Amino acid sequence: PDYQLTNWQWQKGRALQKQKISNPTSAKIYQCSYCPTDPACVCLTGDGILHFMRIEISEFRVIRYSLGNREPQNYLCHAWVDVRLLIGTEKG
C-alpha cells in the first residue's frame, strides 16, 4: 500500500505539508519521527525502508544518503540520540 506523510499544525487545524510515500513492494512502515535537534528532519523506517526527509515550506524533500553495500533489512524501530539514529532490525 501507499502511505501519506502529513505534517499537521494543531493550532490552526490544517496540514502544512503532505507527501505520498510510494511503496511498490507493499512493505510495512513501522515508525516515523522527527529529529529532536533538527525538527525539519524526519525519519521513516519499515520492512526494507529507511527514508530521511526534510520539511520544506510546502512539501517534504527526500534526503539522499548511502549505507554502503548493505542489503536492505527489516528496520523494526529507531530512536534519535542527539543527531545520531539508532536503528533496531529483525536481525538485532
mmCIF file of C-alpha atoms in Angstrom:
data_model
loop_
_atom_site.group_PDB
_atom_site.id
_atom_site.type_symbol
_atom_site.label_atom_id
_atom_site.label_comp_id
_atom_site.label_asym_id
_atom_site.label_seq_id
_atom_site.Cartn_x
_atom_site.Cartn_y
_atom_site.Cartn_z
ATOM 1 C CA PRO A 1 0.000 0.000 0.000
ATOM 2 C CA ASP A 2 0.978 3.620 -0.423
ATOM 3 C CA TYR A 3 1.259 5.829 2.643
ATOM 4 C CA GLN A 4 0.809 9.562 3.079
ATOM 5 C CA LEU A 5 3.072 11.502 5.404
ATOM 6 C CA THR A 6 1.327 14.603 6.789
ATOM 7 C CA ASN A 7 2.791 17.358 8.961
ATOM 8 C CA TRP A 8 -0.177 18.804 10.855
ATOM 9 C CA GLN A 9 -0.472 22.179 12.586
ATOM 10 C CA TRP A 10 -2.779 21.524 15.522
ATOM 11 C CA GLN A 11 -3.349 25.185 16.449
ATOM 12 C CA LYS A 12 -4.813 26.034 13.034
ATOM 13 C CA GLY A 13 -6.282 22.613 12.309
ATOM 14 C CA ARG A 14 -4.673 22.141 8.914
ATOM 15 C CA ALA A 15 -1.946 20.230 7.116
ATOM 16 C CA LEU A 16 1.285 22.118 6.452
ATOM 17 C CA GLN A 17 2.963 19.512 4.240
ATOM 18 C CA LYS A 18 1.824 16.248 2.638
ATOM 19 C CA GLN A 19 3.855 13.625 0.825
ATOM 20 C CA LYS A 20 2.733 10.363 -0.727
ATOM 21 C CA ILE A 21 5.199 7.624 0.184
ATOM 22 C CA SER A 22 5.424 5.175 -2.696
ATOM 23 C CA ASN A 23 5.697 1.581 -1.608
ATOM 24 C CA PRO A 24 5.836 -0.725 -4.659
ATOM 25 C CA THR A 25 6.702 -3.830 -2.611
ATOM 26 C CA SER A 26 3.764 -3.333 -0.186
ATOM 27 C CA ALA A 27 6.259 -3.277 2.691
ATOM 28 C CA LYS A 28 5.065 -2.010 6.054
ATOM 29 C CA ILE A 29 6.241 1.279 7.531
ATOM 30 C CA TYR A 30 6.592 0.886 11.299
ATOM 31 C CA GLN A 31 7.759 4.254 12.570
ATOM 32 C CA CYS A 32 8.123 7.912 11.675
ATOM 33 C CA SER A 33 9.764 10.536 13.895
ATOM 34 C CA TYR A 34 11.306 13.999 13.947
ATOM 35 C CA CYS A 35 14.959 14.561 14.801
ATOM 36 C CA PRO A 36 14.971 16.225 18.250
ATOM 37 C CA THR A 37 17.845 18.563 17.357
ATOM 38 C CA ASP A 38 16.551 19.384 13.848
ATOM 39 C CA PRO A 39 12.733 19.255 13.705
ATOM 40 C CA ALA A 40 12.841 19.778 9.936
ATOM 41 C CA CYS A 41 14.371 16.293 9.547
ATOM 42 C CA VAL A 42 12.072 13.244 9.542
ATOM 43 C CA CYS A 43 12.968 9.545 9.518
ATOM 44 C CA LEU A 44 10.747 6.657 8.362
ATOM 45 C CA THR A 45 11.614 3.011 8.993
ATOM 46 C CA GLY A 46 9.970 -0.234 7.978
ATOM 47 C CA ASP A 47 10.436 -3.529 6.188
ATOM 48 C CA GLY A 48 13.356 -2.684 3.878
ATOM 49 C CA ILE A 49 12.538 1.014 4.255
ATOM 50 C CA LEU A 50 14.852 3.668 5.640
ATOM 51 C CA HIS A 51 13.958 7.174 4.423
ATOM 52 C CA PHE A 52 15.075 10.593 5.559
ATOM 53 C CA MET A 53 13.106 13.673 4.571
ATOM 54 C CA ARG A 54 13.475 17.397 5.147
ATOM 55 C CA ILE A 55 10.440 19.589 5.714
ATOM 56 C CA GLU A 56 10.385 22.465 3.241
ATOM 57 C CA ILE A 57 7.860 25.308 3.058
ATOM 58 C CA SER A 58 5.070 23.283 1.453
ATOM 59 C CA GLU A 59 6.462 19.777 0.990
ATOM 60 C CA PHE A 60 8.811 17.051 2.177
ATOM 61 C CA ARG A 61 12.121 16.654 0.291
ATOM 62 C CA VAL A 62 13.942 13.323 0.230
ATOM 63 C CA ILE A 63 17.429 13.429 1.750
ATOM 64 C CA ARG A 64 19.800 11.216 -0.237
ATOM 65 C CA TYR A 65 22.179 9.030 1.773
ATOM 66 C CA SER A 66 24.236 5.869 1.417
ATOM 67 C CA LEU A 67 24.713 2.888 3.717
ATOM 68 C CA GLY A 68 27.410 1.472 1.508
ATOM 69 C CA ASN A 69 26.904 -2.049 0.147
ATOM 70 C CA ARG A 70 24.466 -3.208 2.828
ATOM 71 C CA GLU A 71 21.377 -5.159 1.884
ATOM 72 C CA PRO A 72 18.014 -3.662 2.935
ATOM 73 C CA GLN A 73 16.773 -5.081 6.215
ATOM 74 C CA ASN A 74 13.567 -5.160 8.184
ATOM 75 C CA TYR A 75 14.028 -1.972 10.218
ATOM 76 C CA LEU A 76 11.644 -2.502 13.147
ATOM 77 C CA CYS A 77 12.243 0.697 15.119
ATOM 78 C CA HIS A 78 14.526 3.671 15.559
ATOM 79 C CA ALA A 79 15.499 6.186 18.223
ATOM 80 C CA TRP A 80 17.266 9.527 17.968
ATOM 81 C CA VAL A 81 20.260 10.145 20.241
ATOM 82 C CA ASP A 82 21.149 13.789 19.629
ATOM 83 C CA VAL A 83 21.897 13.896 15.881
ATOM 84 C CA ARG A 84 22.545 10.143 15.608
ATOM 85 C CA LEU A 85 19.961 7.498 14.844
ATOM 86 C CA LEU A 86 19.892 4.046 16.427
ATOM 87 C CA ILE A 87 18.016 1.501 14.338
ATOM 88 C CA GLY A 88 16.679 -1.848 15.549
ATOM 89 C CA THR A 89 16.494 -4.569 12.919
ATOM 90 C CA GLU A 90 14.978 -8.014 12.722
ATOM 91 C CA LYS A 91 18.497 -9.453 12.904
ATOM 92 C CA GLY A 92 19.423 -7.487 16.016
#
